[in-house]
Tab-separated table of C-alpha atoms in Angstrom:
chain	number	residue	atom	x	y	z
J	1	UNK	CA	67.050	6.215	2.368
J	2	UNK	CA	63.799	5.805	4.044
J	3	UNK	CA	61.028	6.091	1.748
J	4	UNK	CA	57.278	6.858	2.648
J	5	UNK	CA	54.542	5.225	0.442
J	6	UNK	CA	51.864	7.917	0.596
J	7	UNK	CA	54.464	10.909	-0.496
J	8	UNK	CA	55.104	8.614	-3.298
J	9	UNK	CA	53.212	9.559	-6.848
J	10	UNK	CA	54.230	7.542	-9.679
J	11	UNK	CA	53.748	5.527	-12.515
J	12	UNK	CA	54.067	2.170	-13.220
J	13	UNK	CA	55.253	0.391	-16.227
J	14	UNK	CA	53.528	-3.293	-16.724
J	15	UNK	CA	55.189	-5.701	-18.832
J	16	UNK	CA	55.421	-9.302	-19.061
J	17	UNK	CA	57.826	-9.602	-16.259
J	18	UNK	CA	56.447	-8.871	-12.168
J	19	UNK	CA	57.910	-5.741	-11.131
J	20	UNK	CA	56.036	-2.717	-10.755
J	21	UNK	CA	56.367	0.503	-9.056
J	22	UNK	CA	54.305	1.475	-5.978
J	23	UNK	CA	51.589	3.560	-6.583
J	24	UNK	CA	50.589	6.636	-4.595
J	25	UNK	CA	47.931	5.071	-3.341
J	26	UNK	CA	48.157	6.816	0.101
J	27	UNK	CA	47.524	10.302	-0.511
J	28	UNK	CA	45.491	12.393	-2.628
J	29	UNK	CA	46.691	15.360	-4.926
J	30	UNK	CA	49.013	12.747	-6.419
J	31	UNK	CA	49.015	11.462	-9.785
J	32	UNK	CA	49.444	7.374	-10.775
J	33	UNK	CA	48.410	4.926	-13.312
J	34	UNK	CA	49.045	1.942	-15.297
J	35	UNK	CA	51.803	1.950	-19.024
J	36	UNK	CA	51.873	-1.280	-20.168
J	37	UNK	CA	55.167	-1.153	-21.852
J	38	UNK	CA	57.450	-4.534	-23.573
J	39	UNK	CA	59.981	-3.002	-21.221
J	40	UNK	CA	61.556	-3.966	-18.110
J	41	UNK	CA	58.988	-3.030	-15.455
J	42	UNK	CA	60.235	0.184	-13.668
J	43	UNK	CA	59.343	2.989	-11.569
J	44	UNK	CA	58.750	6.220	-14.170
J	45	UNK	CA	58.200	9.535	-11.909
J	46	UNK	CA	54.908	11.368	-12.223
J	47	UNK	CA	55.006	15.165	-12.708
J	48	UNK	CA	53.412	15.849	-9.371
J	49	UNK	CA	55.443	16.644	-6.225
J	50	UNK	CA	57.145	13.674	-4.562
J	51	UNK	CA	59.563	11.835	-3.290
J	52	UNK	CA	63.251	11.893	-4.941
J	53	UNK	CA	62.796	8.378	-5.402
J	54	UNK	CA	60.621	5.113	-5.197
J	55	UNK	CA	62.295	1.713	-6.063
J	56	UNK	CA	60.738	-1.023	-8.449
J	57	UNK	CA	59.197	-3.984	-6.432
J	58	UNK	CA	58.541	-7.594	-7.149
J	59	UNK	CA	54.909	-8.016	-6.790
J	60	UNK	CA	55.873	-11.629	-5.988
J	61	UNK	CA	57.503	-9.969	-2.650
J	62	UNK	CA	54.817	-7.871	-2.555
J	63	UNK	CA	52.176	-11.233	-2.518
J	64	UNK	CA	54.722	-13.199	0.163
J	65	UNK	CA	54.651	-9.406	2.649
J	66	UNK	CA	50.344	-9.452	2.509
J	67	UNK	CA	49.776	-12.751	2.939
J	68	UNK	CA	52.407	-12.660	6.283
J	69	UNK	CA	50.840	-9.530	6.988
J	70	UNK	CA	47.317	-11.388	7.036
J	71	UNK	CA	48.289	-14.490	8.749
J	72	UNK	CA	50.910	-12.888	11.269
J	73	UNK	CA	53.009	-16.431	10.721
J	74	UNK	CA	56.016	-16.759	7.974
J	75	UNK	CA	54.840	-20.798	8.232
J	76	UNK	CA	51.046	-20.138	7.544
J	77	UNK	CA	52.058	-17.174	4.766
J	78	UNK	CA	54.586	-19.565	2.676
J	79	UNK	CA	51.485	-22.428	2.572
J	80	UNK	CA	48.787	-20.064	1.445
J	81	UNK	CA	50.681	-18.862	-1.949
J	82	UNK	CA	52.252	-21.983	-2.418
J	83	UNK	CA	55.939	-21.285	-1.300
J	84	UNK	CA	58.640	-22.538	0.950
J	85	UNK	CA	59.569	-20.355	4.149
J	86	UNK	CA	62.838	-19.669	3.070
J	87	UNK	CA	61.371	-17.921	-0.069
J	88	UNK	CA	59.072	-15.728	1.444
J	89	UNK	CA	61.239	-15.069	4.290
J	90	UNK	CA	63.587	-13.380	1.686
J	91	UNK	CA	61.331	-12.336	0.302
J	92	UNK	CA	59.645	-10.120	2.138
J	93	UNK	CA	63.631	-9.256	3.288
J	94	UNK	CA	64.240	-8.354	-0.144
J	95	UNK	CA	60.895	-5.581	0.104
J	96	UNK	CA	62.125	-4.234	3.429
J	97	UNK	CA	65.413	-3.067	1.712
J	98	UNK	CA	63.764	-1.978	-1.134
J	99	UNK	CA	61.546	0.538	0.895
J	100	UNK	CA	63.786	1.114	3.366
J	101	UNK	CA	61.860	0.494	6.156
J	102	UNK	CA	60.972	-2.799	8.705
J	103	UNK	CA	57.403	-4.098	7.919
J	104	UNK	CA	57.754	-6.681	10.601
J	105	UNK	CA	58.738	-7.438	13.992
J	106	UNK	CA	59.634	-10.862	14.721
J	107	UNK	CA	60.559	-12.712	17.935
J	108	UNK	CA	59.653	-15.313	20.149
J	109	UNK	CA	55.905	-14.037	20.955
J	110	UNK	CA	55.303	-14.135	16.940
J	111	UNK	CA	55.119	-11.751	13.971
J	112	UNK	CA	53.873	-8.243	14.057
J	113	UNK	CA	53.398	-5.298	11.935
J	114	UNK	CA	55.416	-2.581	12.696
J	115	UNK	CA	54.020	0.942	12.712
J	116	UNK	CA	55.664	0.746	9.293
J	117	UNK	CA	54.352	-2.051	8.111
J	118	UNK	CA	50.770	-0.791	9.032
J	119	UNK	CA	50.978	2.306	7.151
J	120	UNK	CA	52.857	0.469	4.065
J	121	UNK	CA	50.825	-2.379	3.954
J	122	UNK	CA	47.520	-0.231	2.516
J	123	UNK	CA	49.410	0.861	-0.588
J	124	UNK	CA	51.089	-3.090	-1.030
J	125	UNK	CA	47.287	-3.949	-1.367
J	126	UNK	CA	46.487	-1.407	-3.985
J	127	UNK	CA	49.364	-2.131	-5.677
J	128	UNK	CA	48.525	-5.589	-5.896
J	129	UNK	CA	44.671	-5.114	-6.786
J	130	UNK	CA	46.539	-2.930	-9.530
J	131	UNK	CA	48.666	-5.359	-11.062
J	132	UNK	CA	45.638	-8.106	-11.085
J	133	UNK	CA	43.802	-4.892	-12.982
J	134	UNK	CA	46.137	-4.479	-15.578
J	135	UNK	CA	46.702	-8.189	-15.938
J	136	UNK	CA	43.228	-8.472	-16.494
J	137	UNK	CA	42.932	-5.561	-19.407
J	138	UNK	CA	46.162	-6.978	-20.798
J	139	UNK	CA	43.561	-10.517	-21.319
J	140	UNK	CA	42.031	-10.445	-24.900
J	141	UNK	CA	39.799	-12.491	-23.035
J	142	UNK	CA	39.390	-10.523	-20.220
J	143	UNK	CA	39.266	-13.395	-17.912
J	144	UNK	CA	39.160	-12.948	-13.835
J	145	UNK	CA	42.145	-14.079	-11.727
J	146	UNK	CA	43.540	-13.627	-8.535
J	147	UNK	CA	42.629	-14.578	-5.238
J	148	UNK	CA	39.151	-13.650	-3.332
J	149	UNK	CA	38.971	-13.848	0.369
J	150	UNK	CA	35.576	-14.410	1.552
J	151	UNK	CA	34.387	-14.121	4.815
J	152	UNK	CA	31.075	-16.510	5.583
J	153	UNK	CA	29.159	-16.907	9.053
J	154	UNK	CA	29.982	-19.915	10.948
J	155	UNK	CA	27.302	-22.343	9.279
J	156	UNK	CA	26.812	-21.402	5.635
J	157	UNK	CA	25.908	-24.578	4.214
J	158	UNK	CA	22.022	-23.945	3.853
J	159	UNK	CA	22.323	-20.282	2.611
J	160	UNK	CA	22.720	-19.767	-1.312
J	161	UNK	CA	26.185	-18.998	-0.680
J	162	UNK	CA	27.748	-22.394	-1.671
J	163	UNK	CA	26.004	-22.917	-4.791
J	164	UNK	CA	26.319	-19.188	-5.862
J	165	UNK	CA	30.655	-19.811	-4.819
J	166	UNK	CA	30.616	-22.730	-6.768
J	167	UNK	CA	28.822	-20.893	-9.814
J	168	UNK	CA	31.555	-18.360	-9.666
J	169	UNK	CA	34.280	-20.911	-9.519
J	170	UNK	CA	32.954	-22.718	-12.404
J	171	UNK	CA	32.613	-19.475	-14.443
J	172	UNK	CA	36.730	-17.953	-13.415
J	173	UNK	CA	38.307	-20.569	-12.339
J	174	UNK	CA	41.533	-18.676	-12.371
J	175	UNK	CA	40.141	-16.876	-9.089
J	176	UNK	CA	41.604	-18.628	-6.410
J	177	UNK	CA	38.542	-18.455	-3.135
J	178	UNK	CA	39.260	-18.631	0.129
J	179	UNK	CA	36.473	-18.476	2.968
J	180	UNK	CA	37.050	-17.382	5.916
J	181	UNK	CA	34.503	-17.538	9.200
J	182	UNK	CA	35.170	-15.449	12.518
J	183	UNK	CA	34.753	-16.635	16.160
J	184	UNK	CA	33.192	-13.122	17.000
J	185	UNK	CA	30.908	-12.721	14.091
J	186	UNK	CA	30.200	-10.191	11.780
J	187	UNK	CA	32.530	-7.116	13.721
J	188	UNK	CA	35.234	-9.237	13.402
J	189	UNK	CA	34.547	-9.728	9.422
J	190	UNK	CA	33.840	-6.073	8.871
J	191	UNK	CA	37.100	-5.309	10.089
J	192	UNK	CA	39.099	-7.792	8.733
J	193	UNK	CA	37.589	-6.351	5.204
J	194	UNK	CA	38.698	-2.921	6.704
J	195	UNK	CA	42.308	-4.409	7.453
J	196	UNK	CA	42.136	-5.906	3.743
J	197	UNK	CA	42.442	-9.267	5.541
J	198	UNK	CA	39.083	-9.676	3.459
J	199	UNK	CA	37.645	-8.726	0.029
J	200	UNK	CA	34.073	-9.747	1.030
J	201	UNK	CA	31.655	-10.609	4.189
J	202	UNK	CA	28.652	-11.682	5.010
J	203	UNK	CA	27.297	-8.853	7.429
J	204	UNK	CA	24.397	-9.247	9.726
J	205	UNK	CA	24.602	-5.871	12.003
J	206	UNK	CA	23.250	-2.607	10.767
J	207	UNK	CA	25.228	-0.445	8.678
J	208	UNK	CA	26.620	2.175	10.763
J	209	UNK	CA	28.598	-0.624	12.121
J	210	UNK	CA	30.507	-0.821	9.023
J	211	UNK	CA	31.812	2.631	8.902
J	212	UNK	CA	33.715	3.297	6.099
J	213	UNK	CA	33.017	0.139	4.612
J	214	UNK	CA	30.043	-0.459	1.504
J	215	UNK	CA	27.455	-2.308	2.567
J	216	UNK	CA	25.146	-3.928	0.096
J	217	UNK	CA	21.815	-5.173	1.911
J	218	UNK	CA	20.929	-8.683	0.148
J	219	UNK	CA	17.632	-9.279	2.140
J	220	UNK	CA	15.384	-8.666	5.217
J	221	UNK	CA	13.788	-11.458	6.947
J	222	UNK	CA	11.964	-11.746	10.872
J	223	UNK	CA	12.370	-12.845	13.609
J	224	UNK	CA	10.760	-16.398	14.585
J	225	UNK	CA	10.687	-18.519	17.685
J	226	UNK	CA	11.979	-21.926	17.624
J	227	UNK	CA	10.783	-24.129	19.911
J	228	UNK	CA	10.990	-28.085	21.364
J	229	UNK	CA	8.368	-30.289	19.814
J	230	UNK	CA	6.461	-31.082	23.201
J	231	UNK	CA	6.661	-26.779	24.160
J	232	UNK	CA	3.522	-25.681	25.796
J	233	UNK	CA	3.470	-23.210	23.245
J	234	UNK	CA	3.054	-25.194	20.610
J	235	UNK	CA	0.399	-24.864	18.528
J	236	UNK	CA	-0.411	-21.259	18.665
J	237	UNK	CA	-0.270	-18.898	15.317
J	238	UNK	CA	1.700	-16.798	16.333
J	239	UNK	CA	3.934	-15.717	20.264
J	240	UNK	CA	4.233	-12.763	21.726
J	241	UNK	CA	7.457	-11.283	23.214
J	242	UNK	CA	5.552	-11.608	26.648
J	243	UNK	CA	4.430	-15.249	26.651
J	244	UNK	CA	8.555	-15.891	26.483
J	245	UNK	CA	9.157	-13.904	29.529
J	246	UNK	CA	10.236	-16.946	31.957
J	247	UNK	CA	11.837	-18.816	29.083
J	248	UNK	CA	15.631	-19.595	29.097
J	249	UNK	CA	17.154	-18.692	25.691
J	250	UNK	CA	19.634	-20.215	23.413
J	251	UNK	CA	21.492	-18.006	21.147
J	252	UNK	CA	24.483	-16.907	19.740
J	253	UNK	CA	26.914	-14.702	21.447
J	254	UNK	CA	26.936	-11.026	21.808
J	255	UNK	CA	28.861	-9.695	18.448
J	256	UNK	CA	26.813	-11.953	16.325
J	257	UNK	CA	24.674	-9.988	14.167
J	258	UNK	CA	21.623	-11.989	14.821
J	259	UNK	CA	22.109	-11.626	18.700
J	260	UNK	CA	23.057	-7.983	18.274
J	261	UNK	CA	20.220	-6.933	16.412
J	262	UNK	CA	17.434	-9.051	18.447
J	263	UNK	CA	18.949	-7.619	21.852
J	264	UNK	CA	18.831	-3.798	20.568
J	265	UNK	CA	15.309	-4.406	19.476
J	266	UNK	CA	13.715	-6.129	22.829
J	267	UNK	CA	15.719	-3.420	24.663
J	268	UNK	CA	13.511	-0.666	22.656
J	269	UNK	CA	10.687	-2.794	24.380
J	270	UNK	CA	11.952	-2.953	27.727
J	271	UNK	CA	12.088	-6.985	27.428
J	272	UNK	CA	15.280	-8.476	29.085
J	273	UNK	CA	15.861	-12.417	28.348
J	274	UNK	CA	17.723	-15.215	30.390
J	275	UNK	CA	20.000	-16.961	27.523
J	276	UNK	CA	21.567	-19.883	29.671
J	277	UNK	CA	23.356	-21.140	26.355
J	278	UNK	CA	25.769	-19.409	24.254
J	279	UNK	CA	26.368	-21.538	20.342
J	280	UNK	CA	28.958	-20.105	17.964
J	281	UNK	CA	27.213	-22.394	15.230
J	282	UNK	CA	24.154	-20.960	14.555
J	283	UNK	CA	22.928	-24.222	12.700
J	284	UNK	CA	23.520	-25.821	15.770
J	285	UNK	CA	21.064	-23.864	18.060
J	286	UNK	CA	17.996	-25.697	16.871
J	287	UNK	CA	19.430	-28.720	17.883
J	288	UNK	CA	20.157	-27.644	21.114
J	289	UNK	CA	16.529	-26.445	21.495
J	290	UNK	CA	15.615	-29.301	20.609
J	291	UNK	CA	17.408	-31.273	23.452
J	292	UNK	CA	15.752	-29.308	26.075
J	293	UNK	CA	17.945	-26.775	26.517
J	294	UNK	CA	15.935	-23.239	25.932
J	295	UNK	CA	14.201	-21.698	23.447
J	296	UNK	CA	14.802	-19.512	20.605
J	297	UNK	CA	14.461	-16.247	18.410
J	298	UNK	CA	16.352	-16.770	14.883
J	299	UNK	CA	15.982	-14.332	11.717
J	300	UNK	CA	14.165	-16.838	9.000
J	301	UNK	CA	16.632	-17.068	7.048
J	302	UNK	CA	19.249	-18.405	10.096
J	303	UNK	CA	17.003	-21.442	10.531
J	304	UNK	CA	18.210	-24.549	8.816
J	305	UNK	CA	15.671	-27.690	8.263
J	306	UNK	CA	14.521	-29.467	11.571
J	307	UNK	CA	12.172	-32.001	12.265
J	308	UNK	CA	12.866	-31.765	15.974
J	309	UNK	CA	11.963	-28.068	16.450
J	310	UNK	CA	9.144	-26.045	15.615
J	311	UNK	CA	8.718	-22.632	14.644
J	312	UNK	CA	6.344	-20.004	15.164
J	313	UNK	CA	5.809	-16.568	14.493
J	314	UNK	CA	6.514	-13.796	16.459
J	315	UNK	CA	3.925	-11.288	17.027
J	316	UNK	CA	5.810	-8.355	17.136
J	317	UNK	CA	7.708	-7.720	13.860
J	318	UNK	CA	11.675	-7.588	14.450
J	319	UNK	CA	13.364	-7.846	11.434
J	320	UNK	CA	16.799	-8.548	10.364
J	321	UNK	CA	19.059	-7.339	7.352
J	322	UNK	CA	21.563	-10.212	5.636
J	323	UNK	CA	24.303	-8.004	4.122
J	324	UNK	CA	27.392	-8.628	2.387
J	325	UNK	CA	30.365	-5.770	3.167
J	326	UNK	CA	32.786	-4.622	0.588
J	327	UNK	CA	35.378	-1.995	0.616
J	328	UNK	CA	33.820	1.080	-0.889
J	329	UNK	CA	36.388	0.184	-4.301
J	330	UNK	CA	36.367	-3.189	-4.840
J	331	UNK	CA	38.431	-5.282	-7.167
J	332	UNK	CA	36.508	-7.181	-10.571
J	333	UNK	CA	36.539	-10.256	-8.747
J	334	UNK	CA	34.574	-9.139	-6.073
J	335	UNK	CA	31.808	-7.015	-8.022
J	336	UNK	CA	31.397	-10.113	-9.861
J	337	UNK	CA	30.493	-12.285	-7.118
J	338	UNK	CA	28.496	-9.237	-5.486
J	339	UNK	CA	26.158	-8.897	-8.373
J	340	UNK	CA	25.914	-12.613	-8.276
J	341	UNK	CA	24.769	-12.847	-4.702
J	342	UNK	CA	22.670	-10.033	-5.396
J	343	UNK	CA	20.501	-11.811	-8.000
J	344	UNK	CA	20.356	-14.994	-5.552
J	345	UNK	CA	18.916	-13.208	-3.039
């Protein structure tokens, strides 16, 4: 029989062993929660309406179906929790039968969630943030573990993040980390965290671009120009938006949150720009002002160390807002490192 997810209510028993029932995760009105038991893990029916029936899971299958689910590749899934193909192939075989329904298409053009797997897949997250809940309540020492997906901006390395990552890691290391960066910037992140492709991002667009999402602002910094050493300009205190009017630009592209932010703010001025050079590194764009290329406007805390460039302030205050994105209930592990990036910034 074909069984839906969010009609589902249920509880799960938790014992030593890794099967678990799926919560009802998916719909409200519907009661769930955690009985650790010394038991067999099973299903156990709540006494709110549901479905006839909801079959005990493996949360090992459940681990091999998200990770394919987040990597769309069987090959890339298996080496990210440590498994052959084979296993997680049957794996995530075995789950399909024991929901009844196809969570992925797969043919020559790749692997892809069905409409299934896309409504499924929401309640195979919760289930596993569950398990890594009661695993962690279970601990007399109460020690994190699990896995934390982090997505960073291109260039991180002379933010806080690294040192503040490798505080964390020192202090759990049963978490396993994984950073992730995205080609089209801080959308792309905010939606991967909405997918639950992420736990965490760095965030550099306002916050009604995160709809649905909880975004935690970790600073504001300005706007400065960068400029070549031998610029005409240098030298002054500060720059106006109109002594840059016949300058080419270099910046990052449009869906960066630094570009996004600066070109919704000179628009409110009426100032339009010529950026000749697009750099998907923003470390790298002081380098390439520096080799001639075009000037820049970078939030402070964007611009890494650089003899070559110089930078001055811009007259008009634009300011930016670093932010990290979370869903709006996130796991231990990730409150954790929130609160830690919080006091580092």
């Amino acid at each position: 029989m074909t069984q839906n997810p969010a009609r589902c209510g249920m509880r799960a028993a938790v014992s030593a062993g890794r099967r678990i029932g799926m919560p009802d995760v998916m719909a409200s009105g519907f009661s769930s929660g955690i009985i650790v038991s010394n038991e067999r893990i099973r299903s156990i029916p709540s006494m709110t309406p549901m479905m006839p029936y909801a079959p005990a899971m493996d949360t090992r299958q459940v681990e091999y179906a998200i990770a394919v689910a987040d990597e769309l590749s069987f090959t890339r899934a298996a080496h990210r929790v440590y498994a052959v193909q084979s296993t997680v192939s049957a794996g995530v075989k075995a789950l399909e039968t024991d929901l009844g329904v196809t969570l992925f298409e797969r043919d020559q053009r790749g692997v892809r969630l069905t409409s299934a797997g896309e409504s499924v897949l929401p309640a195979l997250r919760a289930l596993a943030e569950a398990e890594a809940r009661a695993r962690i309540a279970a601990d007399p020492g109460g020690e994190l573990r699990g896995e934390l997906r982090i997505g960073v901006f291109s260039s991180v390395s002379y933010l806080a993040l690294p040192r503040v990552i490798g505080e964390f890691h020192r202090d759990h290391p049963l978490v396993d980390l994984q950073l992730r960066s995205a080609s089209a910037g801080s959308g792309e992140l905010a939606n991967d965290v909405r997918r639950g492709r992420l736990d965490l991002t760095l965030f550099g667009l306002p916050a009604s671009a995160a709809a649905g999402l909880a975004v935690h602002r970790l600073s504001t910094t300005r706007y400065d120009v960068l400029l070549p050493a031998d610029h005409e300009l240098v030298g002054r205190p500060s720059i106006r938006l109109a002594d840059l009017a016949k300058e080419r630009f270099v910046d990052a592209p449009i869906g960066f949150g630094n570009r996004d932010v600066l070109e919704a703010a000179l628009a409110r001025r009426g100032v339009v720009r010529n950026v000749t050079t697009e750099v998907t590194e923003t470390a790298a764009i002081p380098v390439f002002v520096a080799a001639g290329l075009g000037i820049a406007l970078l939030p402070e805390l964007l611009i890494p160390p650089n003899d070559d460039v110089v930078r001055v302030p811009l007259t008009e205050r634009i300011d930016w807002d670093f932010s990290v994105v979370t869903r709006t209930s996130p796991g231990e592990a990730t409150r954790v490192l929130l609160e830690r990036l919080r006091a580092a910034y």
